[in-house]
Short mmCIF file of C-alpha atoms and ligand atoms in Angstrom, two decimals:
data_model
loop_
_atom_site.label_atom_id
_atom_site.label_comp_id
_atom_site.label_asym_id
_atom_site.label_seq_id
_atom_site.Cartn_x
_atom_site.Cartn_y
_atom_site.Cartn_z
CA MET A 1 149.56 42.94 49.19
CA PRO A 2 149.92 45.52 46.61
CA ASP A 3 152.69 46.34 44.34
CA GLN A 4 153.65 49.80 45.58
CA LYS A 5 156.20 50.63 43.19
CA LYS A 6 153.64 49.90 39.91
CA GLN A 7 152.43 53.52 38.72
CA ARG A 8 148.39 52.37 39.10
CA VAL A 9 145.72 54.71 37.55
CA TYR A 10 143.09 55.83 39.49
CA THR A 11 139.66 55.55 39.16
CA ASP A 12 136.22 55.54 41.12
CA GLY A 13 135.48 53.04 43.27
CA ASN A 14 133.17 51.71 40.05
CA GLY A 15 136.48 51.50 38.04
CA ARG A 16 136.67 54.32 36.16
CA PRO A 17 139.58 56.07 35.47
CA ILE A 18 139.83 59.81 36.56
CA GLU A 19 141.39 62.28 35.82
CA ASN A 20 141.13 64.18 38.60
CA PRO A 21 140.46 62.90 42.33
CA LYS A 22 140.69 66.36 43.88
CA ALA A 23 137.60 68.02 41.46
CA SER A 24 134.40 67.64 40.99
CA GLN A 25 132.01 68.40 37.95
CA ARG A 26 130.45 71.42 38.60
CA VAL A 27 127.69 74.14 36.57
CA GLY A 28 130.45 76.54 35.14
CA SER A 29 133.21 77.26 38.35
CA ASN A 30 130.92 78.55 40.21
CA GLY A 31 127.97 76.90 40.31
CA PRO A 32 126.73 74.53 41.98
CA LEU A 33 127.46 70.68 42.18
CA LEU A 34 126.18 68.29 39.69
CA LEU A 35 124.37 64.49 41.26
CA GLN A 36 125.71 62.85 38.08
CA ASP A 37 129.66 63.02 39.06
CA PHE A 38 129.86 58.98 40.73
CA HIS A 39 133.33 60.22 41.86
CA LEU A 40 132.35 62.54 44.45
CA ILE A 41 128.74 60.86 45.06
CA ASP A 42 130.62 57.64 45.56
CA LEU A 43 133.33 59.34 47.45
CA LEU A 44 130.95 60.46 49.94
CA ALA A 45 129.06 57.73 50.48
CA HIS A 46 131.58 55.27 51.44
CA PHE A 47 133.01 57.07 53.96
CA ASP A 48 129.66 58.27 55.69
CA ARG A 49 129.44 54.99 56.68
CA GLU A 50 133.42 54.04 57.21
CA ARG A 51 132.49 53.13 60.63
CA ILE A 52 131.40 49.84 62.12
CA PRO A 53 130.13 49.08 65.43
CA GLU A 54 132.76 49.22 68.06
CA ARG A 55 132.82 46.76 70.05
CA VAL A 56 131.23 46.92 72.75
CA VAL A 57 134.63 45.65 74.72
CA HIS A 58 137.64 45.97 73.92
CA ALA A 59 136.95 48.74 71.58
CA LYS A 60 140.99 49.42 71.72
CA GLY A 61 143.42 47.51 70.16
CA ALA A 62 146.46 45.65 68.65
CA GLY A 63 147.48 42.94 66.59
CA ALA A 64 149.78 40.46 64.86
CA TYR A 65 150.14 37.74 62.73
CA GLY A 66 152.70 34.88 64.16
CA PHE A 67 152.44 31.32 64.84
CA PHE A 68 152.70 28.82 67.19
CA GLU A 69 155.04 25.87 67.85
CA LEU A 70 154.71 22.49 69.65
CA THR A 71 157.82 22.27 72.46
CA ASP A 72 156.25 18.94 74.35
CA PRO A 73 153.63 16.35 72.92
CA VAL A 74 150.09 16.44 74.37
CA ASP A 75 148.69 13.47 72.75
CA ASP A 76 148.02 12.05 76.09
CA LEU A 77 145.27 14.67 76.35
CA THR A 78 143.90 15.10 72.92
CA SER A 79 143.48 14.22 68.69
CA ASN A 80 143.65 18.27 68.23
CA PRO A 81 145.28 19.01 64.98
CA MET A 82 147.64 21.45 66.28
CA PHE A 83 149.60 18.79 68.59
CA ARG A 84 150.53 15.79 66.06
CA HIS A 85 153.41 15.80 66.56
CA VAL A 86 156.92 17.59 68.46
CA GLY A 87 157.94 20.57 65.87
CA GLN A 88 154.33 21.23 64.54
CA LYS A 89 153.78 24.83 63.56
CA THR A 90 150.28 26.57 63.18
CA LYS A 91 150.21 30.31 62.09
CA LEU A 92 147.72 32.34 63.73
CA VAL A 93 146.38 35.91 64.56
CA CYS A 94 146.62 37.89 67.32
CA ARG A 95 145.11 40.63 69.11
CA PHE A 96 144.74 42.64 72.21
CA SER A 97 143.19 45.04 74.31
CA THR A 98 141.83 46.77 76.77
CA VAL A 99 138.47 46.16 78.29
CA GLY A 100 136.13 49.25 79.18
CA GLY A 101 137.73 52.52 76.85
CA GLU A 102 136.46 53.20 73.90
CA LYS A 103 138.58 53.13 70.53
CA GLY A 104 140.24 56.27 71.05
CA SER A 105 141.01 56.17 75.22
CA ALA A 106 144.32 55.20 76.54
CA ASP A 107 146.84 52.26 76.34
CA SER A 108 147.44 52.26 79.24
CA ALA A 109 144.53 52.56 81.75
CA ARG A 110 143.79 50.10 84.68
CA ASP A 111 141.68 48.27 82.86
CA PRO A 112 142.09 44.10 82.55
CA ARG A 113 142.91 43.54 79.15
CA GLY A 114 141.75 40.83 76.25
CA PHE A 115 144.63 38.63 74.15
CA ALA A 116 142.46 37.28 71.20
CA LEU A 117 144.71 34.12 69.48
CA LYS A 118 143.14 32.67 66.08
CA PHE A 119 145.03 29.12 65.24
CA TYR A 120 144.95 28.36 61.38
CA THR A 121 144.30 24.57 62.15
CA ASP A 122 143.78 22.34 58.91
CA GLU A 123 139.99 21.94 60.80
CA GLY A 124 139.51 24.56 61.28
CA ASN A 125 140.31 27.62 63.22
CA TRP A 126 140.62 27.07 67.21
CA ASP A 127 140.57 30.87 69.05
CA TRP A 128 141.02 31.34 72.70
CA VAL A 129 140.11 34.86 73.70
CA PHE A 130 141.97 34.98 76.47
CA ASN A 131 142.69 37.78 79.56
CA ASN A 132 145.40 38.60 80.83
CA THR A 133 144.54 38.05 84.43
CA PRO A 134 143.21 33.67 85.32
CA ILE A 135 140.31 34.47 86.68
CA PHE A 136 137.25 37.99 85.99
CA PHE A 137 134.54 39.48 88.37
CA LEU A 138 131.88 37.58 87.95
CA ARG A 139 130.42 33.92 87.65
CA ASP A 140 126.82 34.30 86.97
CA PRO A 141 126.94 36.05 82.56
CA SER A 142 122.94 37.48 83.74
CA LYS A 143 125.96 40.49 85.48
CA PHE A 144 128.31 40.92 82.81
CA PRO A 145 126.40 43.64 80.91
CA MET A 146 125.05 45.31 84.17
CA PHE A 147 128.70 45.30 85.04
CA ILE A 148 130.14 46.09 81.70
CA HIS A 149 127.41 49.47 82.28
CA THR A 150 128.94 50.63 85.96
CA GLN A 151 132.46 50.62 84.37
CA LYS A 152 131.07 52.89 81.65
CA ARG A 153 129.76 55.91 81.82
CA HIS A 154 126.78 57.63 83.85
CA PRO A 155 123.55 57.33 81.94
CA GLN A 156 122.84 61.17 82.73
CA THR A 157 126.44 62.41 82.97
CA ASN A 158 128.18 60.44 80.27
CA LEU A 159 130.51 60.38 82.58
CA LYS A 160 132.88 57.65 84.32
CA ASP A 161 131.34 57.72 88.23
CA THR A 162 133.39 56.04 91.18
CA ASN A 163 129.85 55.37 93.30
CA MET A 164 128.59 53.08 89.86
CA PHE A 165 132.10 51.53 89.91
CA TRP A 166 132.06 50.80 93.49
CA ASP A 167 128.93 50.64 94.26
CA TYR A 168 128.04 47.60 91.83
CA LEU A 169 131.57 46.24 93.00
CA SER A 170 131.45 46.26 96.72
CA SER A 171 127.30 44.53 96.07
CA ASN A 172 129.14 41.31 94.00
CA GLN A 173 131.46 40.74 96.18
CA GLU A 174 132.32 37.80 93.80
CA CYS A 175 134.32 40.06 91.87
CA VAL A 176 137.08 40.97 95.03
CA HIS A 177 139.49 38.64 93.77
CA GLN A 178 139.36 39.97 89.98
CA VAL A 179 139.62 43.58 91.52
CA MET A 180 142.61 43.28 93.57
CA HIS A 181 144.30 41.85 90.38
CA LEU A 182 143.29 44.57 87.95
CA PHE A 183 144.39 47.25 91.39
CA SER A 184 147.39 45.48 92.01
CA ASP A 185 150.55 46.89 89.91
CA ARG A 186 149.17 43.83 86.70
CA GLY A 187 145.86 46.29 86.50
CA THR A 188 148.88 49.09 84.72
CA PRO A 189 151.42 46.35 81.97
CA TYR A 190 154.41 48.20 80.58
CA SER A 191 153.63 46.81 77.48
CA TYR A 192 150.76 43.78 75.51
CA ARG A 193 153.96 42.49 75.12
CA HIS A 194 155.02 41.78 78.72
CA MET A 195 152.48 40.46 80.29
CA ASN A 196 150.04 36.74 80.67
CA ALA A 197 147.97 35.42 79.10
CA TYR A 198 144.85 32.77 81.16
CA SER A 199 141.80 30.72 80.00
CA GLY A 200 139.94 31.21 83.25
CA HIS A 201 137.21 29.08 81.29
CA THR A 202 138.09 25.94 82.37
CA PHE A 203 137.88 23.52 78.22
CA LYS A 204 138.13 19.77 77.76
CA TRP A 205 140.90 18.28 75.89
CA THR A 206 139.09 14.91 75.06
CA LYS A 207 140.24 12.33 73.02
CA PRO A 208 138.42 10.18 69.69
CA ASP A 209 137.41 7.22 72.69
CA GLY A 210 135.15 10.20 74.15
CA THR A 211 137.41 10.39 77.38
CA TYR A 212 138.78 13.44 78.55
CA ASN A 213 140.49 15.62 80.92
CA TYR A 214 139.60 19.63 82.12
CA VAL A 215 142.66 21.96 81.29
CA GLN A 216 142.88 25.06 82.08
CA ILE A 217 145.65 27.27 79.62
CA HIS A 218 148.37 30.05 80.98
CA CYS A 219 150.39 32.08 78.90
CA LYS A 220 153.79 33.47 80.59
CA THR A 221 155.58 36.50 78.78
CA ASP A 222 159.04 35.28 77.33
CA GLN A 223 159.89 39.23 77.75
CA GLY A 224 159.37 38.84 81.80
CA ASN A 225 156.87 40.29 83.23
CA LYS A 226 156.68 44.48 83.87
CA THR A 227 154.47 46.72 84.85
CA PHE A 228 154.12 50.77 84.92
CA THR A 229 152.96 51.58 88.66
CA ALA A 230 149.99 53.85 89.03
CA GLU A 231 152.29 56.92 88.06
CA GLU A 232 153.73 55.89 85.29
CA ALA A 233 150.47 54.58 83.31
CA ALA A 234 148.86 57.99 84.52
CA LYS A 235 151.82 59.59 82.78
CA MET A 236 151.98 57.51 79.76
CA GLU A 237 148.15 57.92 78.89
CA SER A 238 148.51 61.62 79.02
CA ALA A 239 151.61 61.17 76.95
CA ASN A 240 151.73 58.63 74.20
CA PRO A 241 148.21 57.13 74.68
CA ASP A 242 148.83 54.75 71.75
CA TRP A 243 151.94 53.49 73.60
CA HIS A 244 151.19 49.85 73.53
CA THR A 245 150.02 50.11 70.65
CA GLU A 246 153.19 51.47 69.11
CA ASP A 247 155.38 49.54 71.64
CA LEU A 248 154.37 46.44 69.97
CA PHE A 249 154.38 47.21 65.86
CA ASN A 250 157.59 49.08 66.53
CA SER A 251 159.13 45.54 68.72
CA ILE A 252 157.79 43.77 65.26
CA LYS A 253 159.53 46.13 62.52
CA LYS A 254 162.28 45.78 64.08
CA GLY A 255 162.77 42.02 64.58
CA GLU A 256 162.68 41.94 68.04
CA TYR A 257 159.32 39.43 67.54
CA PRO A 258 157.90 38.74 71.40
CA SER A 259 156.86 35.26 71.67
CA TRP A 260 155.41 32.99 75.55
CA THR A 261 155.35 29.16 76.31
CA CYS A 262 151.94 27.67 76.63
CA TYR A 263 152.08 25.64 79.89
CA VAL A 264 148.18 23.46 80.72
CA GLN A 265 146.89 22.46 83.88
CA VAL A 266 144.86 19.61 83.97
CA LEU A 267 141.97 17.66 86.07
CA SER A 268 140.69 14.60 85.07
CA PRO A 269 136.68 14.25 86.54
CA GLU A 270 137.94 11.89 88.59
CA GLN A 271 140.82 14.84 90.44
CA VAL A 272 137.50 16.84 90.22
CA GLU A 273 135.04 15.56 91.89
CA LYS A 274 137.75 15.46 95.39
CA PHE A 275 138.64 18.87 94.30
CA ARG A 276 138.37 22.07 96.89
CA TRP A 277 137.46 23.96 93.43
CA ASN A 278 134.34 24.50 91.29
CA ILE A 279 136.31 24.27 88.44
CA PHE A 280 133.65 26.14 86.50
CA ASP A 281 134.41 29.44 88.81
CA LEU A 282 135.77 32.07 86.76
CA THR A 283 136.76 33.72 89.51
CA LYS A 284 138.99 31.15 90.82
CA VAL A 285 142.46 29.77 89.96
CA TRP A 286 143.84 26.12 90.45
CA PRO A 287 145.77 26.77 92.72
CA GLN A 288 149.48 25.82 91.16
CA LYS A 289 151.02 23.78 93.67
CA GLU A 290 148.39 20.97 93.64
CA VAL A 291 147.37 21.28 89.92
CA PRO A 292 151.65 21.78 88.32
CA LEU A 293 151.97 23.57 84.66
CA ARG A 294 152.97 22.03 82.01
CA ARG A 295 154.55 22.84 79.62
CA PHE A 296 153.11 22.49 75.91
CA GLY A 297 154.71 25.21 73.31
CA ARG A 298 155.21 28.12 72.11
CA PHE A 299 153.92 31.39 70.22
CA THR A 300 155.69 34.43 68.36
CA LEU A 301 154.53 37.37 66.79
CA ASN A 302 156.68 38.46 63.63
CA LYS A 303 154.60 39.70 61.31
CA ASN A 304 152.52 43.06 61.38
CA PRO A 305 149.55 43.41 59.62
CA GLU A 306 149.87 45.35 56.60
CA ASN A 307 146.02 47.01 57.20
CA TYR A 308 144.99 47.97 60.50
CA PHE A 309 140.96 47.91 60.11
CA SER A 310 141.55 44.28 57.29
CA GLU A 311 143.09 42.20 59.22
CA ILE A 312 142.83 43.37 63.11
CA GLU A 313 139.43 45.34 63.41
CA GLN A 314 137.88 42.95 61.72
CA ALA A 315 139.32 39.68 63.26
CA ALA A 316 136.46 37.85 65.19
CA PHE A 317 137.42 35.96 67.90
CA SER A 318 134.31 33.59 69.67
CA PRO A 319 135.87 30.64 71.90
CA SER A 320 133.10 28.70 70.52
CA HIS A 321 135.69 28.51 67.75
CA LEU A 322 136.75 25.61 68.65
CA VAL A 323 138.29 21.67 67.10
CA PRO A 324 138.15 18.53 67.47
CA GLY A 325 140.26 17.57 70.75
CA VAL A 326 137.95 21.12 72.36
CA GLU A 327 135.56 21.62 73.88
CA PRO A 328 133.17 24.13 76.05
CA SER A 329 133.47 23.05 80.13
CA ALA A 330 129.83 24.21 81.73
CA ASP A 331 131.45 27.51 82.89
CA PRO A 332 128.08 29.59 83.06
CA VAL A 333 130.52 32.62 81.60
CA LEU A 334 132.27 30.69 78.77
CA GLN A 335 128.59 28.85 78.01
CA ALA A 336 127.44 32.75 77.11
CA ARG A 337 130.32 33.91 75.53
CA LEU A 338 129.53 30.72 73.20
CA PHE A 339 126.56 32.28 71.93
CA SER A 340 128.10 36.01 73.09
CA TYR A 341 130.76 36.75 70.65
CA PRO A 342 129.59 35.08 67.44
CA ASP A 343 126.72 37.02 67.19
CA THR A 344 128.44 40.33 67.42
CA HIS A 345 130.24 39.40 65.32
CA ARG A 346 127.25 38.99 62.93
CA HIS A 347 126.44 42.24 64.63
CA ARG A 348 129.53 44.04 63.40
CA LEU A 349 130.42 42.69 60.52
CA GLY A 350 127.35 40.74 59.16
CA THR A 351 125.84 36.79 58.76
CA ASN A 352 129.11 36.23 56.79
CA TYR A 353 132.10 37.26 58.93
CA GLN A 354 133.77 34.07 59.07
CA GLN A 355 135.12 35.02 54.79
CA ILE A 356 137.18 37.71 55.54
CA PRO A 357 140.23 36.57 54.60
CA VAL A 358 141.99 36.80 58.64
CA ASN A 359 138.46 34.91 59.50
CA LYS A 360 138.01 32.02 56.75
CA PRO A 361 139.32 28.71 57.79
CA LEU A 362 141.79 27.00 55.77
CA ASN A 363 139.01 24.20 55.03
CA ALA A 364 135.87 25.37 55.82
CA PHE A 365 133.11 23.60 53.57
CA ASN A 366 129.09 23.79 54.56
CA PRO A 367 127.18 24.52 51.32
CA PHE A 368 124.50 24.16 53.71
CA GLN A 369 125.17 27.29 54.85
CA ARG A 370 125.11 30.30 51.62
CA ASP A 371 123.99 32.98 50.96
CA GLY A 372 123.48 36.21 53.61
CA ALA A 373 124.40 39.74 53.20
CA MET A 374 128.24 40.83 51.54
CA THR A 375 128.78 37.23 50.27
CA VAL A 376 132.02 37.53 49.13
CA THR A 377 132.98 33.94 47.75
CA ASP A 378 131.43 31.63 44.97
CA ASN A 379 128.65 30.74 47.76
CA TYR A 380 129.24 26.71 46.66
CA GLY A 381 128.47 28.16 43.43
CA SER A 382 125.59 24.42 42.34
CA LEU A 383 126.55 22.21 44.82
CA PRO A 384 123.04 21.33 46.32
CA HIS A 385 121.47 22.92 49.33
CA TYR A 386 120.41 19.53 51.22
CA PRO A 387 122.49 16.25 52.00
CA SER A 388 122.56 14.38 48.90
CA THR A 389 123.76 10.48 48.68
CA SER A 390 123.76 10.84 44.88
CA GLU A 391 126.54 11.21 42.31
CA PRO A 392 128.31 13.69 43.00
CA ASN A 393 128.85 12.22 46.27
CA LEU A 394 129.23 16.26 47.79
CA TYR A 395 130.96 15.13 51.10
CA THR A 396 132.53 13.10 54.00
CA THR A 397 131.51 13.21 58.03
CA VAL A 398 134.02 12.06 60.38
CA LYS A 399 133.79 10.11 63.55
CA PRO A 400 131.46 11.54 66.40
CA THR A 401 134.17 12.18 69.03
CA GLN A 402 132.75 14.06 71.69
CA ALA A 403 133.52 13.37 74.93
CA LYS A 404 130.76 11.45 77.52
CA GLU A 405 129.84 14.34 79.99
CA THR A 406 126.15 13.58 81.70
CA TRP A 407 124.16 16.22 84.05
CA HIS A 408 121.61 15.57 85.95
CA GLY A 409 118.90 18.14 87.05
CA ALA A 410 116.14 19.91 87.61
CA ALA A 411 115.44 23.37 85.12
CA GLU A 412 115.21 26.36 87.48
CA VAL A 413 116.61 29.63 88.68
CA VAL A 414 119.94 28.85 90.41
CA ALA A 415 121.78 31.86 92.09
CA LEU A 416 124.77 31.62 92.94
CA PRO A 417 125.94 32.99 96.44
CA VAL A 418 129.25 34.66 97.59
CA THR A 419 130.60 32.86 101.00
CA ASP A 420 134.00 32.83 102.46
CA GLU A 421 135.03 30.57 99.96
CA ASP A 422 135.12 33.29 98.24
CA TYR A 423 137.55 35.21 100.08
CA VAL A 424 140.46 32.68 100.90
CA GLN A 425 142.02 32.91 96.69
CA PRO A 426 142.26 36.58 97.14
CA ARG A 427 143.95 36.84 100.49
CA ALA A 428 146.39 34.48 98.99
CA LEU A 429 146.80 36.64 96.86
CA TRP A 430 147.60 39.36 99.41
CA GLY A 431 150.35 36.88 100.63
CA VAL A 432 152.05 36.36 97.07
CA LEU A 433 152.04 40.56 96.70
CA GLY A 434 153.27 40.81 99.42
CA ARG A 435 156.81 38.42 98.44
CA THR A 436 157.98 41.75 96.17
CA PRO A 437 158.05 44.89 98.89
CA GLY A 438 156.35 47.59 97.57
CA GLN A 439 153.21 45.37 95.88
CA GLN A 440 150.59 45.42 98.88
CA GLU A 441 150.83 49.64 99.65
CA HIS A 442 150.66 50.20 95.80
CA LEU A 443 147.72 47.88 96.05
CA VAL A 444 146.25 50.41 99.18
CA SER A 445 147.01 53.70 97.26
CA ASN A 446 145.74 51.94 94.13
CA ILE A 447 142.33 51.30 95.46
CA ALA A 448 142.22 54.11 97.31
CA GLY A 449 143.24 57.01 95.15
CA HIS A 450 140.06 55.69 92.90
CA LEU A 451 138.22 54.74 96.22
CA CYS A 452 138.33 58.27 97.59
CA GLY A 453 135.77 59.68 94.78
CA ALA A 454 132.87 57.84 96.17
CA ASP A 455 130.20 58.20 98.45
CA LYS A 456 130.64 57.40 102.31
CA ARG A 457 128.35 54.83 101.95
CA ILE A 458 130.14 53.64 98.68
CA ARG A 459 133.37 53.07 101.00
CA GLU A 460 132.21 51.76 104.20
CA ALA A 461 130.89 49.37 102.03
CA THR A 462 134.13 48.92 100.20
CA TYR A 463 136.19 48.38 103.12
CA GLY A 464 133.68 45.52 104.85
CA MET A 465 134.33 44.04 101.37
CA PHE A 466 138.52 43.71 101.55
CA THR A 467 138.22 43.56 105.51
CA ARG A 468 137.11 39.97 104.72
CA VAL A 469 139.75 39.21 102.69
CA HIS A 470 141.95 40.44 105.65
CA GLN A 471 141.94 42.95 108.47
CA ASP A 472 145.71 44.42 107.25
CA LEU A 473 144.39 45.19 104.12
CA GLY A 474 140.48 46.35 104.46
CA ALA A 475 142.41 48.92 107.93
CA ARG A 476 144.96 50.26 105.72
CA LEU A 477 142.15 51.07 102.82
CA ARG A 478 140.44 52.50 105.15
CA GLN A 479 143.32 54.78 106.74
CA GLU A 480 144.52 55.43 103.24
CA THR A 481 141.29 55.76 101.72
CA GLU A 482 139.97 58.15 104.21
CA ALA A 483 142.46 60.77 103.97
CA LYS A 484 142.18 60.96 99.92
CA VAL A 485 138.30 62.19 100.49
CA PRO A 486 138.30 66.02 100.22
CA ILE A 487 137.02 67.02 103.79
CA SER A 488 133.35 68.33 102.78
CA ALA A 489 132.84 64.38 101.83
CA ARG A 490 133.87 62.91 104.53
CA LEU A 491 130.71 63.13 106.98
P1 NDP B 1 151.52 30.39 93.89
O1 NDP B 1 152.38 30.63 95.05
O2 NDP B 1 152.03 29.18 93.72
O3 NDP B 1 151.94 30.96 92.60
C1 NDP B 1 151.06 32.52 92.86
C2 NDP B 1 151.60 33.17 90.89
O4 NDP B 1 150.82 34.77 91.20
C3 NDP B 1 152.52 33.03 90.42
O5 NDP B 1 152.70 31.87 90.04
C4 NDP B 1 152.89 33.95 89.45
O6 NDP B 1 151.86 33.53 88.31
C5 NDP B 1 151.71 35.15 90.34
N1 NDP B 1 152.11 35.96 90.19
C6 NDP B 1 153.32 36.30 90.99
N2 NDP B 1 153.71 37.83 91.33
C7 NDP B 1 151.90 38.83 91.08
C8 NDP B 1 151.46 39.46 91.52
N3 NDP B 1 152.29 40.47 91.77
N4 NDP B 1 150.08 39.69 90.95
C9 NDP B 1 149.35 38.67 90.43
N5 NDP B 1 150.18 37.69 90.31
C10 NDP B 1 151.15 37.67 90.63
O7 NDP B 1 149.63 30.09 94.22
P2 NDP B 1 148.84 29.70 93.88
O8 NDP B 1 148.26 28.96 92.32
O9 NDP B 1 148.68 28.98 94.94
O10 NDP B 1 147.93 31.50 93.90
C11 NDP B 1 147.64 32.54 94.24
C12 NDP B 1 147.38 33.72 94.22
O11 NDP B 1 147.81 33.82 93.26
C13 NDP B 1 145.26 33.01 93.96
O12 NDP B 1 144.72 33.16 94.45
C14 NDP B 1 145.90 34.15 92.22
O13 NDP B 1 145.05 34.83 92.56
C15 NDP B 1 147.27 34.21 91.96
N6 NDP B 1 147.89 33.74 90.28
C16 NDP B 1 147.55 32.24 90.85
C17 NDP B 1 147.30 32.33 89.27
C18 NDP B 1 147.47 30.07 89.23
O14 NDP B 1 146.59 29.66 88.40
N7 NDP B 1 147.12 29.65 90.35
C19 NDP B 1 147.68 32.51 88.13
C20 NDP B 1 148.73 33.59 88.09
C21 NDP B 1 147.58 34.12 89.87
P3 NDP B 1 152.46 34.07 86.38
O15 NDP B 1 153.42 33.10 86.62
O16 NDP B 1 151.34 32.71 85.71
O17 NDP B 1 152.61 35.30 86.57
#
């Protein structure tokens, strides 16, 4: 961090001291400017290039630094270097975000929230690229671009489009579980500090002997779950579109450090054989009564970034950033994210995105991967480009620890049909909402307030979807939505 008190001499980008940063070279006092004025030309040229590609999803965000502390041993499950002994602390950076909105959009919009963490272990960075909901809208990644496009702007009008939004959802009904989370009050969290995070995906936690378990991670807010109603969220969208960003920054500045307690759900491969739910289906949870939560740690955010762009905008998270003791599962959406996240970072930040200080692992040593645009390290100096057996011995390697998971089958295109099973967990959520007065009513009125703008055919298909979840939900939704539809659109 620069010493703010020290008087420094202003220079151009090349370091040459400049006598007046607010004046340009020109011919006479009124004549044209001179191309030789490097200070001005460089200033403008840099300004023209300030924007890097906005994230296609998760564009609007906020972040902070903190640490993770292991509270309970899990060495029976994994050889992860972050979990060597109780009390062990690991530094981290965190980025929260909305999903669909552009960079300038309102924080309190109804949307899932991204909740990404990067832990700097001494055996690589481990990223948790989580959301604040335990499930997602789809289970086949080929649907992801089309789904996201339907939640964004119409190709012709460049407006958000209610027909496109509900037409996609009612035609791809595996989404209904996540749609219910989205339109419950949890779809409008009070702040980033007051929401949970879930891995959603199944991962494998592995041991050096090749044995493994399947796991899902839950992080529960120690501040308590707190949400806006639809009215409060809408009010905040116009009163303070940056409310979540401001709340996070100011609470950390005041020393009120938010924290989350971390739990793991564990299933052995043998248990999975008999488990009712497909653990690779991102639209399903593991019921907590059947697979209890086991506490293992807590993380705390205690430091604001000094520079948002450098440290948070450039932070590059990926579920493929793993450490020993953790491996991906066969969840197809996870498999696609393993590719897509680093790919987007290479596009957004460049080939060497992992050299940017916030992304740089503590220990990386890979001299066979070098050069490329914006190489800002010593590029491994004169070390050879290839493994050498002669002196000096360049590196050692570790023993392979990959879990021995085997798969058999023909290579084929597999469409995943929607079945009655897809409505069982949404029905359970309808029941969970019924435990707290007002929650079912809010779900119905939040959907109705949005759906009433869609065409009749699409409204009907959407009532059908929610009726398959629960008769009562479908009936109440129809009644409330139709009452809100303008008379001209009721036919
Ligand atoms: P449980 O009754 O054992 O757990 C229900 C869970 O629902 C709670 O632990 C809580 O999780 C979460 N919850 C409570 N209030 C709300 C709310 N207003 N909106 C959304 N979630 C809420 O049931 P099951 O585990 O059998 O799950 C039943 C349904 O609960 C699922 O279909 C799913 O939609 C939802 N749920 C399940 C989770 C899981 O991993 N099993 C996690 C979150 C929700 P938390 O403390 O994490 O907020």
